[in-house]
Coordinates of C-alpha atoms and ligand atoms in Angstrom, one line a residue:
M1 CA -0.1 0.1 0.2
K2 CA 2.5 2.7 1.4
E3 CA 4.7 0.7 -2.0
I4 CA 1.5 1.7 -4.3
L5 CA 1.0 4.9 -3.1
N6 CA 4.5 5.8 -3.3
E7 CA 5.1 5.1 -6.7
K8 CA 2.5 7.4 -7.3
L9 CA 3.7 10.2 -5.3
S10 CA 7.1 10.2 -7.1
R11 CA 4.7 10.4 -10.7
V12 CA 3.1 14.1 -9.0
P13 CA 5.1 16.9 -11.2
F14 CA 6.3 20.1 -9.8
E15 CA 3.3 22.0 -11.5
P16 CA 0.2 24.0 -9.8
G17 CA -3.0 21.7 -9.8
V18 CA -5.7 19.7 -7.4
Y19 CA -5.4 16.9 -6.1
L20 CA -8.3 15.0 -4.4
M21 CA -7.6 12.3 -2.2
K22 CA -9.7 9.5 -0.9
D23 CA -10.4 6.2 1.6
A24 CA -10.1 3.1 0.4
D25 CA -14.6 3.1 -0.3
G26 CA -13.2 5.6 -3.1
R27 CA -14.5 8.1 -1.8
V28 CA -13.3 10.9 -2.1
I29 CA -12.5 13.0 1.7
Y30 CA -10.2 16.0 0.8
V31 CA -9.5 18.1 -2.1
G32 CA -6.7 20.2 -2.0
K33 CA -4.8 22.9 -4.8
A34 CA -1.1 23.5 -4.0
R35 CA 1.0 26.0 -6.1
N36 CA 3.8 22.8 -6.2
L37 CA 1.8 19.3 -6.4
K38 CA 4.8 17.3 -5.2
K39 CA 6.1 19.2 -2.3
R40 CA 2.2 19.7 -1.0
I41 CA 1.6 16.0 -1.3
S42 CA 4.5 15.0 0.2
S43 CA 4.4 17.0 2.9
Y44 CA 1.2 14.3 4.2
F45 CA 3.2 11.6 3.3
K46 CA 6.6 12.9 5.9
K47 CA 7.9 9.5 8.1
P48 CA 6.0 9.0 11.1
G49 CA 7.5 11.4 13.7
Q50 CA 7.0 14.6 11.2
L51 CA 3.7 14.7 11.6
D52 CA 1.8 16.4 13.9
L53 CA -0.8 14.0 15.0
K54 CA -4.2 14.6 14.1
T55 CA -2.3 14.8 10.7
G56 CA -0.8 11.2 11.4
V57 CA -4.9 10.0 11.9
L58 CA -5.7 10.9 8.8
V59 CA -3.5 10.5 6.5
K60 CA -3.9 7.6 7.2
K61 CA -7.4 7.7 5.9
I62 CA -5.7 8.3 2.7
F63 CA -5.8 4.8 0.3
T64 CA -5.6 6.3 -2.1
F65 CA -5.2 9.9 -4.1
E66 CA -5.5 11.3 -8.0
T67 CA -3.6 14.8 -9.0
I68 CA -5.3 16.9 -11.6
I69 CA -2.4 19.6 -13.9
T70 CA -4.1 23.5 -13.6
R71 CA -2.3 26.4 -15.9
T72 CA -2.3 28.4 -13.1
E73 CA -2.7 28.5 -9.6
K74 CA -5.6 30.7 -10.0
E75 CA -7.1 27.7 -12.3
A76 CA -6.8 25.7 -9.7
L77 CA -8.6 27.7 -7.0
I78 CA -11.6 27.7 -9.2
L79 CA -11.9 23.5 -9.8
E80 CA -11.1 22.9 -5.6
S81 CA -13.5 25.0 -5.0
N82 CA -16.1 23.4 -8.0
L83 CA -14.9 19.8 -6.8
I84 CA -15.4 20.7 -3.0
K85 CA -19.2 21.4 -3.4
R86 CA -19.9 19.2 -5.7
H87 CA -17.7 16.2 -3.1
R88 CA -18.2 17.6 0.0
P89 CA -15.5 15.9 1.3
R90 CA -15.2 14.6 5.2
Y91 CA -12.7 16.5 6.5
N92 CA -12.1 20.1 4.0
V93 CA -13.1 23.1 6.1
I94 CA -16.5 23.4 4.9
L95 CA -18.8 26.6 6.2
K96 CA -21.9 25.3 7.2
D97 CA -25.6 27.0 6.5
D98 CA -25.1 28.3 9.7
K99 CA -28.3 29.8 10.1
R100 CA -27.5 30.5 13.8
Y101 CA -26.2 34.0 13.2
P102 CA -29.3 36.7 11.8
S103 CA -28.8 39.3 11.1
L104 CA -31.5 43.0 10.1
R105 CA -32.2 43.0 6.8
L106 CA -33.9 46.6 6.5
D107 CA -36.8 46.3 3.4
M108 CA -35.6 48.9 1.6
K109 CA -38.8 48.0 -1.5
S110 CA -41.4 49.3 1.3
P111 CA -41.5 53.1 1.1
Y112 CA -41.1 53.1 4.7
P113 CA -38.5 50.4 4.9
N114 CA -38.8 48.9 8.5
L115 CA -35.7 46.3 10.2
N116 CA -36.7 42.6 10.3
I117 CA -34.4 40.0 12.0
V118 CA -33.8 37.0 9.2
R119 CA -31.5 34.0 9.0
K120 CA -31.3 34.4 5.9
T121 CA -29.4 37.2 3.6
A122 CA -30.2 37.3 -0.4
K123 CA -27.9 39.2 -2.7
D124 CA -31.4 41.1 -3.3
S125 CA -32.0 45.0 -3.1
N126 CA -32.3 45.4 0.6
M127 CA -29.4 45.9 3.2
Y128 CA -28.9 43.4 5.4
F129 CA -27.2 44.6 8.2
G130 CA -25.3 41.6 11.2
P131 CA -24.7 38.7 10.8
F132 CA -24.6 39.5 15.1
A133 CA -23.4 36.8 17.6
S134 CA -26.9 36.1 18.7
S135 CA -29.8 36.2 18.7
H136 CA -29.9 37.5 22.2
A137 CA -27.3 40.4 20.3
V138 CA -29.8 40.9 17.2
R139 CA -33.3 41.7 19.4
Q140 CA -30.6 44.1 22.0
T141 CA -29.9 46.2 18.9
L142 CA -33.3 45.6 17.4
K143 CA -35.1 47.3 21.0
I144 CA -32.1 50.5 21.0
I145 CA -33.2 51.6 17.3
H146 CA -36.5 51.3 18.3
K147 CA -36.2 53.3 21.0
T148 CA -33.7 55.9 19.8
F149 CA -35.6 56.7 15.9
K150 CA -38.6 57.0 15.3
L151 CA -38.7 54.5 12.7
R152 CA -41.8 51.8 11.5
K153 CA -41.6 49.2 13.8
C154 CA -44.7 47.0 12.4
K155 CA -44.5 44.4 10.4
T156 CA -45.0 45.2 5.8
R157 CA -48.8 42.8 5.8
D158 CA -49.7 44.9 9.5
F159 CA -48.0 47.7 8.0
H160 CA -50.5 47.8 5.0
S161 CA -53.8 46.4 6.9
R162 CA -54.1 49.9 9.6
S163 CA -56.9 51.9 9.9
R164 CA -55.2 52.9 12.1
P165 CA -52.1 53.0 14.0
C166 CA -51.4 52.2 17.0
L167 CA -49.1 53.1 20.0
N168 CA -46.1 54.0 18.7
Y169 CA -47.5 56.2 17.9
Q170 CA -48.7 57.4 20.2
I171 CA -46.1 57.5 22.7
E172 CA -44.1 59.2 19.8
A173 CA -42.6 57.2 19.1
C174 CA -43.8 56.6 15.0
L175 CA -45.1 58.8 12.6
A176 CA -47.2 56.3 11.7
P177 CA -46.5 56.3 7.3
C178 CA -49.2 53.4 8.2
C179 CA -52.0 55.7 8.2
I180 CA -51.1 60.1 7.9
S181 CA -49.2 61.3 5.1
V182 CA -46.3 61.5 6.2
D183 CA -43.4 63.0 4.0
K184 CA -40.3 60.8 2.0
D185 CA -37.7 62.8 2.5
T186 CA -38.7 62.9 6.4
Y187 CA -38.8 58.9 6.6
N188 CA -36.0 58.4 4.2
E189 CA -32.9 61.1 7.1
I190 CA -34.6 58.4 10.0
V191 CA -33.4 55.4 8.2
K192 CA -30.4 57.3 7.1
E193 CA -29.9 57.8 10.7
V194 CA -31.3 53.8 11.9
V195 CA -28.5 53.0 8.8
L196 CA -25.3 55.3 10.5
F197 CA -26.0 53.7 13.6
L198 CA -25.7 49.9 12.1
K199 CA -22.8 50.6 10.2
G200 CA -20.8 51.3 13.7
R201 CA -20.6 55.2 12.7
T202 CA -22.2 56.3 16.7
P203 CA -19.7 58.7 16.9
Y204 CA -20.5 60.9 14.0
L205 CA -23.6 60.1 14.3
I206 CA -23.8 61.8 17.6
N207 CA -21.8 64.9 15.8
K208 CA -24.3 65.7 12.9
I209 CA -27.1 64.8 15.6
K210 CA -25.1 67.6 18.4
K211 CA -25.0 70.5 15.0
E212 CA -29.5 70.0 14.9
M213 CA -29.6 70.4 18.3
M214 CA -27.8 73.7 18.5
W215 CA -29.8 75.1 15.4
A216 CA -33.1 74.1 16.3
A217 CA -31.9 75.8 19.5
K218 CA -30.7 78.7 17.9
A219 CA -34.1 79.5 15.9
Q220 CA -36.0 78.8 19.2
E221 CA -37.7 75.3 18.0
Y222 CA -37.1 74.3 21.6
E223 CA -39.2 70.9 22.1
K224 CA -36.8 69.2 19.1
A225 CA -34.0 70.8 20.2
A226 CA -34.2 68.6 23.7
I227 CA -35.7 65.3 21.8
L228 CA -32.8 65.5 19.9
R229 CA -30.6 65.8 22.7
D230 CA -32.1 62.6 24.4
K231 CA -31.1 61.1 21.0
I232 CA -27.8 62.3 21.8
F233 CA -27.9 60.2 25.9
A234 CA -29.8 56.9 24.3
L235 CA -26.4 57.2 22.0
E236 CA -23.7 57.5 24.1
K237 CA -25.0 56.0 26.3
T238 CA -24.4 52.9 23.8
L239 CA -21.5 54.1 22.2
E240 CA -20.5 53.5 26.2
K241 CA -21.1 50.4 25.5
Q242 CA -18.9 49.2 22.7
I243 CA -15.3 48.9 22.7
S244 CA -13.1 50.9 21.6
V245 CA -10.8 48.3 19.9
T246 CA -8.2 50.9 17.4
T247 CA -7.9 54.6 17.3
D248 CA -7.8 54.9 13.1
F249 CA -11.9 54.7 12.5
M250 CA -11.7 51.8 10.2
D251 CA -13.3 49.6 9.4
R252 CA -12.5 46.0 9.2
D253 CA -12.4 42.1 10.0
V254 CA -9.9 40.0 12.4
L255 CA -9.5 35.9 11.6
A256 CA -7.9 33.7 14.3
V257 CA -7.9 30.3 14.4
A258 CA -7.4 27.7 17.1
R259 CA -6.9 24.3 17.0
S260 CA -7.5 20.8 19.5
P261 CA -6.7 17.4 17.2
E262 CA -10.7 16.7 16.8
S263 CA -11.4 20.1 16.0
S264 CA -11.2 23.9 15.2
I265 CA -12.2 26.8 15.7
I266 CA -12.1 29.7 14.2
T267 CA -13.4 33.3 15.5
L268 CA -14.5 36.2 13.6
F269 CA -14.1 39.6 15.1
N270 CA -16.3 42.1 13.6
V271 CA -14.6 46.0 14.7
R272 CA -16.9 48.9 12.6
G273 CA -15.3 52.3 13.3
G274 CA -12.9 52.1 15.9
Y275 CA -15.9 49.2 18.0
L276 CA -16.0 45.4 17.9
L277 CA -20.0 45.3 17.2
G278 CA -19.6 41.1 16.8
T279 CA -17.7 37.5 17.9
Q280 CA -18.5 34.7 16.3
H281 CA -17.0 31.8 16.7
F282 CA -17.1 28.6 14.2
D283 CA -16.6 25.1 15.0
F284 CA -15.2 22.5 11.8
A285 CA -14.4 19.1 13.1
E286 CA -11.3 17.0 12.0
T287 CA -10.2 18.1 9.1
M288 CA -6.7 18.1 7.0
S289 CA -6.0 22.0 6.1
T290 CA -2.5 24.2 7.1
D291 CA -4.0 26.8 9.7
T292 CA -3.1 28.3 6.8
E293 CA -5.1 26.7 4.1
M294 CA -8.4 27.0 6.8
I295 CA -8.3 30.5 6.8
G296 CA -7.8 30.9 2.7
A297 CA -11.0 28.8 3.1
F298 CA -13.1 30.2 5.7
I299 CA -11.9 33.8 3.8
R300 CA -13.6 32.3 -0.4
Q301 CA -16.9 31.0 1.2
Y302 CA -17.9 33.3 4.0
Y303 CA -17.2 36.6 2.1
E304 CA -19.3 34.8 -0.3
K305 CA -22.5 34.7 0.9
I306 CA -22.2 38.4 3.8
H307 CA -23.2 41.7 1.9
F308 CA -20.2 43.4 3.2
I309 CA -16.5 43.5 3.4
P310 CA -14.6 45.5 5.2
K311 CA -11.0 47.3 2.9
E312 CA -9.3 45.0 5.2
I313 CA -9.0 41.8 7.0
L314 CA -6.6 40.4 9.8
V315 CA -5.3 37.4 9.8
P316 CA -3.0 35.5 12.0
I317 CA -1.1 33.7 8.8
L318 CA -1.1 35.3 5.5
P319 CA -2.2 32.5 3.3
E320 CA 0.2 30.4 0.4
D321 CA -2.9 32.5 -1.9
A322 CA -3.4 36.6 -0.5
S323 CA -2.7 38.6 -3.2
L324 CA -5.3 35.7 -5.5
L325 CA -8.3 35.9 -2.1
E326 CA -7.7 39.8 -2.2
D327 CA -9.0 39.3 -6.0
R328 CA -11.5 37.9 -5.8
L329 CA -12.3 39.7 -2.2
R330 CA -11.9 42.5 -4.7
N331 CA -13.9 41.5 -7.1
I332 CA -16.8 40.0 -4.9
K333 CA -16.5 44.3 -2.7
G334 CA -16.1 46.3 -5.8
Q335 CA -12.8 47.0 -4.5
K336 CA -9.7 46.8 -3.0
V337 CA -9.5 44.4 0.2
S338 CA -6.7 43.9 2.1
L339 CA -5.5 40.6 3.9
V340 CA -3.0 41.9 6.7
F341 CA -1.0 39.8 9.0
P342 CA 0.3 42.8 11.4
K343 CA 2.9 41.7 13.9
R344 CA 3.1 45.2 16.6
G345 CA 0.8 47.9 17.2
E346 CA -2.8 48.2 17.6
K347 CA -3.7 45.8 15.6
A348 CA -1.4 42.7 15.9
H349 CA -2.5 43.6 20.3
L350 CA -6.3 43.2 17.6
L351 CA -5.6 39.6 17.0
K352 CA -3.7 38.7 19.4
M353 CA -7.3 39.0 21.7
A354 CA -8.8 37.8 19.1
I355 CA -6.3 34.5 18.8
H356 CA -7.6 35.1 22.8
N357 CA -11.3 34.6 22.3
A358 CA -10.2 32.0 19.9
E359 CA -9.0 29.9 22.4
N360 CA -10.9 30.1 25.2
E361 CA -13.6 29.4 22.6
L362 CA -11.7 25.9 22.0
K363 CA -11.1 25.2 25.1
I364 CA -15.4 25.4 26.1
K365 CA -16.4 23.2 23.2
I366 CA -13.3 20.4 24.5
A367 CA -15.2 20.9 27.4
S368 CA -18.5 20.5 26.7
E369 CA -18.3 16.9 24.3
T370 CA -16.2 15.4 27.5
A371 CA -19.1 16.5 29.0
D372 CA -20.9 14.5 26.4
M373 CA -19.3 11.7 26.7
D374 CA -19.1 11.3 30.5
I375 CA -22.6 10.8 30.3
L376 CA -22.8 8.6 27.4
A377 CA -20.3 6.1 28.2
R378 CA -22.1 6.4 32.0
L379 CA -25.6 5.9 29.9
Q380 CA -23.4 2.6 28.3
K381 CA -23.0 1.6 31.4
K382 CA -26.6 1.7 33.0
L383 CA -28.1 0.5 29.8
K384 CA -25.8 -1.7 30.5
T385 CA -25.8 -1.6 26.1
D386 CA -22.8 -3.1 24.1
R387 CA -21.7 0.9 23.3
I388 CA -21.1 3.5 23.5
P389 CA -25.1 5.5 22.4
I390 CA -23.0 7.5 20.1
T391 CA -26.6 8.3 18.4
I392 CA -29.6 8.0 18.8
E393 CA -33.0 8.3 17.5
C394 CA -36.8 8.9 19.4
F395 CA -39.8 8.7 18.2
D396 CA -43.1 10.4 19.4
N397 CA -46.6 10.8 17.5
S398 CA -49.0 13.4 17.4
N399 CA -52.0 13.7 15.8
I400 CA -55.8 15.0 17.5
S401 CA -57.8 12.3 17.6
G402 CA -57.1 10.4 14.9
T403 CA -57.0 13.0 12.4
N404 CA -54.3 14.2 10.2
P405 CA -51.5 11.1 12.2
V406 CA -47.5 11.6 12.0
A407 CA -44.8 10.6 14.1
G408 CA -41.5 12.3 14.3
M409 CA -38.1 11.7 14.9
V410 CA -35.7 13.1 16.4
V411 CA -31.3 12.2 16.4
F412 CA -28.5 12.9 19.2
E413 CA -24.7 12.8 18.3
K414 CA -22.0 13.0 20.6
G415 CA -25.2 14.2 22.9
K416 CA -26.7 17.1 21.1
P417 CA -30.2 17.6 18.2
K418 CA -28.6 16.4 14.9
K419 CA -31.4 18.5 13.2
S420 CA -30.1 17.9 9.9
R421 CA -31.4 14.2 10.6
Y422 CA -34.5 14.7 11.8
R423 CA -37.0 12.9 9.8
K424 CA -41.4 13.7 9.5
Y425 CA -43.7 10.7 8.5
R426 CA -46.6 11.4 7.4
I427 CA -49.4 8.4 8.5
K428 CA -50.8 6.9 5.3
T429 CA -52.0 3.1 6.1
V430 CA -53.4 3.1 9.9
A431 CA -57.4 3.7 9.4
A432 CA -58.2 3.3 12.7
H433 CA -56.6 6.0 15.7
D434 CA -53.6 2.7 16.8
D435 CA -51.0 5.8 18.4
Y436 CA -48.8 1.4 18.1
A437 CA -49.4 1.1 14.5
Y438 CA -48.7 4.9 14.3
M439 CA -45.1 3.4 15.4
A440 CA -45.0 0.2 13.5
E441 CA -45.5 2.3 10.4
A442 CA -42.6 5.1 11.4
L443 CA -40.5 2.4 12.2
K444 CA -40.5 0.4 9.1
R445 CA -40.1 3.4 7.3
R446 CA -37.3 4.4 9.0
Y447 CA -35.3 1.4 9.3
G448 CA -37.2 -0.7 6.6
K449 CA -34.7 0.4 3.3
G450 CA -31.9 -1.8 4.1
E451 CA -29.0 -0.3 3.1
Q452 CA -30.9 2.6 2.4
S453 CA -32.5 3.1 5.7
K454 CA -28.3 3.1 6.6
P455 CA -26.8 4.6 9.1
F456 CA -28.4 3.0 12.4
P457 CA -28.7 4.7 15.3
D458 CA -26.3 2.2 18.8
L459 CA -29.8 3.0 20.7
L460 CA -33.4 4.2 19.7
L461 CA -35.6 5.5 21.8
V462 CA -40.2 5.7 21.9
D463 CA -41.6 7.4 23.6
G464 CA -44.2 5.1 26.0
G465 CA -43.7 2.2 28.1
K466 CA -43.6 -1.0 27.5
G467 CA -46.6 -1.6 24.7
Q468 CA -44.5 1.0 22.9
L469 CA -41.5 -1.0 23.4
N470 CA -43.0 -4.6 22.4
I471 CA -44.1 -2.6 19.3
A472 CA -40.9 -1.5 17.7
L473 CA -38.3 -4.7 19.5
S474 CA -41.4 -6.8 17.3
V475 CA -41.1 -4.2 14.4
I476 CA -37.5 -4.7 14.3
K477 CA -37.0 -8.4 14.3
E478 CA -39.4 -8.5 11.6
L479 CA -36.8 -6.4 9.7
K480 CA -34.8 -8.5 9.9
V481 CA -32.2 -5.6 11.5
K482 CA -28.7 -7.9 11.0
E483 CA -26.6 -4.6 12.4
G484 CA -29.2 -4.9 15.3
F485 CA -28.5 -1.8 18.2
E486 CA -30.9 -1.0 21.8
I487 CA -33.9 -0.1 22.1
I488 CA -35.2 1.1 25.3
G489 CA -38.8 2.5 26.0
I490 CA -39.4 6.2 28.9
A491 CA -42.4 6.2 29.4
K492 CA -43.8 9.0 32.0
K493 CA -44.9 9.0 35.4
N494 CA -48.0 8.2 36.4
E495 CA -48.8 11.0 39.6
E496 CA -52.5 9.2 40.3
K497 CA -50.1 6.4 41.7
G498 CA -47.6 8.3 43.1
E499 CA -45.4 8.0 40.8
T500 CA -42.7 10.9 41.4
I501 CA -40.8 10.1 38.3
D502 CA -40.6 9.1 34.5
K503 CA -39.4 5.6 33.7
V504 CA -37.3 3.7 31.4
Y505 CA -37.6 0.8 30.8
K506 CA -34.9 -2.7 28.6
P507 CA -35.8 -5.6 26.4
G508 CA -36.4 -8.2 29.1
R509 CA -36.8 -6.2 32.1
K510 CA -40.1 -5.9 33.8
N511 CA -39.4 -3.0 36.2
P512 CA -38.1 0.4 35.2
I513 CA -34.1 1.2 35.1
S514 CA -33.7 2.6 38.4
F515 CA -30.9 6.2 38.0
G516 CA -30.8 6.2 41.7
R517 CA -28.7 8.9 42.0
E518 CA -27.7 9.7 38.4
G519 CA -31.0 12.0 37.8
D520 CA -28.8 13.6 35.3
L521 CA -29.6 10.3 32.7
L522 CA -32.6 10.6 33.6
L523 CA -32.8 15.0 32.5
F524 CA -30.8 13.3 28.9
L525 CA -33.4 11.1 28.2
Q526 CA -36.2 13.4 29.0
R527 CA -34.4 15.7 27.2
I528 CA -34.4 14.0 23.8
R529 CA -37.5 12.7 24.7
D530 CA -39.3 16.1 24.3
E531 CA -37.1 17.1 22.0
A532 CA -39.4 15.0 20.4
H533 CA -42.7 15.2 21.5
R534 CA -42.0 19.4 20.4
F535 CA -40.6 18.3 16.4
A536 CA -43.9 15.6 16.3
I537 CA -46.4 18.0 17.4
S538 CA -44.9 20.8 14.9
Y539 CA -45.4 19.6 12.2
Q540 CA -48.9 17.9 13.0
R541 CA -49.8 21.6 13.9
K542 CA -47.8 22.7 9.7
L543 CA -50.7 19.4 8.4
R544 CA -54.0 20.7 10.3
T545 CA -52.9 24.2 9.6
K546 CA -52.7 23.1 6.1
T547 CA -56.2 21.1 6.0
S548 CA -58.1 23.8 7.8
M549 CA -56.6 26.4 4.8
R550 CA -57.1 24.1 1.6
S551 CA -60.8 22.8 2.7
R552 CA -60.9 27.0 3.2
L553 CA -59.9 27.6 0.1
D554 CA -62.1 24.8 -1.4
A555 CA -65.5 26.1 0.0
I556 CA -64.5 29.6 -2.0
P557 CA -67.5 29.7 -5.6
G558 CA -65.1 29.8 -8.5
I559 CA -61.6 28.6 -7.3
G560 CA -60.5 26.0 -8.2
K561 CA -58.3 23.1 -7.8
K562 CA -55.7 25.0 -10.3
R563 CA -55.7 27.8 -8.5
K564 CA -56.3 27.3 -5.0
E565 CA -52.7 25.5 -5.8
T566 CA -52.1 28.1 -6.9
I567 CA -52.9 30.0 -3.8
L568 CA -51.4 28.1 -1.4
K569 CA -48.1 27.9 -3.4
H570 CA -47.0 31.2 -3.7
F571 CA -48.9 32.9 -0.5
G572 CA -47.9 29.3 2.3
G573 CA -50.3 30.8 4.5
I574 CA -53.6 32.2 4.9
K575 CA -52.0 35.0 7.7
K576 CA -50.5 36.0 4.0
I577 CA -53.0 35.5 1.8
R578 CA -55.1 38.0 4.3
A579 CA -52.9 40.4 4.1
A580 CA -52.5 40.0 0.0
T581 CA -53.9 42.9 -2.3
L582 CA -56.7 41.9 -4.7
K583 CA -54.1 43.1 -7.4
E584 CA -51.1 40.8 -5.9
L585 CA -54.2 38.4 -5.5
S586 CA -55.4 38.2 -9.3
A587 CA -52.0 39.0 -10.3
L588 CA -51.3 35.3 -10.4
P589 CA -51.4 32.7 -13.2
E590 CA -54.9 31.4 -12.9
M591 CA -56.0 33.7 -11.0
N592 CA -58.7 36.6 -12.5
Y593 CA -60.1 40.0 -10.5
K594 CA -63.5 38.0 -9.9
A595 CA -61.3 35.5 -8.4
A596 CA -59.5 37.2 -6.1
E597 CA -62.9 39.5 -5.0
A598 CA -64.7 37.0 -4.1
V599 CA -61.3 34.9 -2.0
R600 CA -61.3 38.5 -0.7
K601 CA -64.4 38.7 0.4
A602 CA -64.3 35.2 1.5
L603 CA -61.7 36.1 4.2
N604 CA -63.3 38.6 5.1
S605 CA -66.6 37.2 5.9
E606 CA -64.5 35.3 8.7
G607 CA -63.7 38.8 10.7
Y608 CA -61.1 40.1 8.9
L609 CA -60.8 43.7 7.7
G610 CA -57.8 44.3 5.0
H611 CA -57.1 46.9 2.9
P612 CA -58.7 47.0 -1.2
Ligands
SF4_1 S1 -48.3 53.1 14.1 FE1 -48.5 52.5 12.0 S2 -46.4 52.7 10.8 FE2 -46.4 52.9 12.6 S3 -44.9 51.3 14.0 FE3 -47.6 51.5 14.3 S4 -48.9 50.8 13.4 FE4 -46.9 50.5 12.4

């Protein structure tokens, strides 16, 4: 094996290109690019002891590799990114489509823009700010804006349907453009101030408002001057809370890396106008990338998605292809962007601060993973199972008196929810209300597809007592799942019988497992069960709303199957259909003015007062 790799390596040219590492099953596990293919690939196959422990372990997974020679390094960069997108290799740094970090969208399509919290940004005419470090951070910012500026606060659909201003107008927190004629220029001034604030130009904004206040005072407009003074106070208060990190008032991002053998953290500081406005941490599992490759991969992926790229990005190490990256960023931004590795002064201090934060975040991550693994190891001991329950799947049903029955499956990996693997099942084959049969159908659909059903969990947790557990056991037996996995059931305590805790049942055991002092293990299982419950219920609710929406549309004269589907597809929910204007409804394919009027009339008769 080693000889084959060495022989292959001897034929690799000293040219730029892309390499693909493959495992024994032929899966592409890593894609990289290099200015010099020979040099880069050789670096993976150094003598034992010359590689760090982590890379050594990963390199052992390389069974073979392929190379593609390119004319230039730039071509290699494009090819590498296409191949990563296609194969999504396990050991590359791939930025998840992370919805954890919310942004603010300034709805520029509306004549009176408002701000909304969004999880996804788009390349459209709206303005986006963020991403923010957390939901709490974005809500706090929104709260300050709403307290300080008279930007409208209502949702656009409510804005159109208002017949009178809301309380915000009465407390003088909004000019009420919903109902009162508000001069667009006056409102735009508010929007401009909000934009300055969100861009971190608070000191400039304060100076601007101070000047306005002086003019107002000179003109003896004392009421206006007092309002401006309060605004200045509010802004100065927020400024006090922000940390000033540089004195040159520039916008820049700062990137730092912290690594352990199992995972890596990239920390990003957003410095705007010299103030640290946000911190985000991105975690990556094992990777074969070096630090420079990690930084390069992060920059390429992150700044493709983001709406604002600062002129300067501080990095802890300059990527090999720094000038290519700068070109790419310049193309996106339309202006020069510099990657800088500062060695001294304020910027170096800032970088050090980011590195310290990345290291701290990594420590927290490792501690939490260790705690999770400890729980799993103790759970294995308590349940007396053969393997540690690294992957746990849990099922729960939901229905209302047998209508719209559904089942939901949640997955916990290494003690954490793995939402991308959650599954919903709309029960198809059970006519009568029968919880056991619902469970059996969902289990058959999950585990009865042979190879396609893989990977199987280490532990299957069913919501319910011995009845549900026996159903699960017989279904798995019937499906002849060779690999097999442990199955347990968790039943709610019966308070009428004086039970004080939930019960966990294992096959072949009459009595529930006693957790004694290890109540945290029971809590952990309850958390998984509750998550399955939440997931199944929310799916059931969604279906119920859809069904009721369909039947409401069914009852409208002139709305046939095609029109109904068009309306549902376009608006998605009854609230949005209700908020739609006649113009919007009649503009849909298959619809006309008369049909739109019929929809509006029917929905209004349900007690809704819409706008024309
Ligand atoms: S007063 Fe009108 S525009 Fe302002 S928040 Fe209330 S509903 Fe919206």
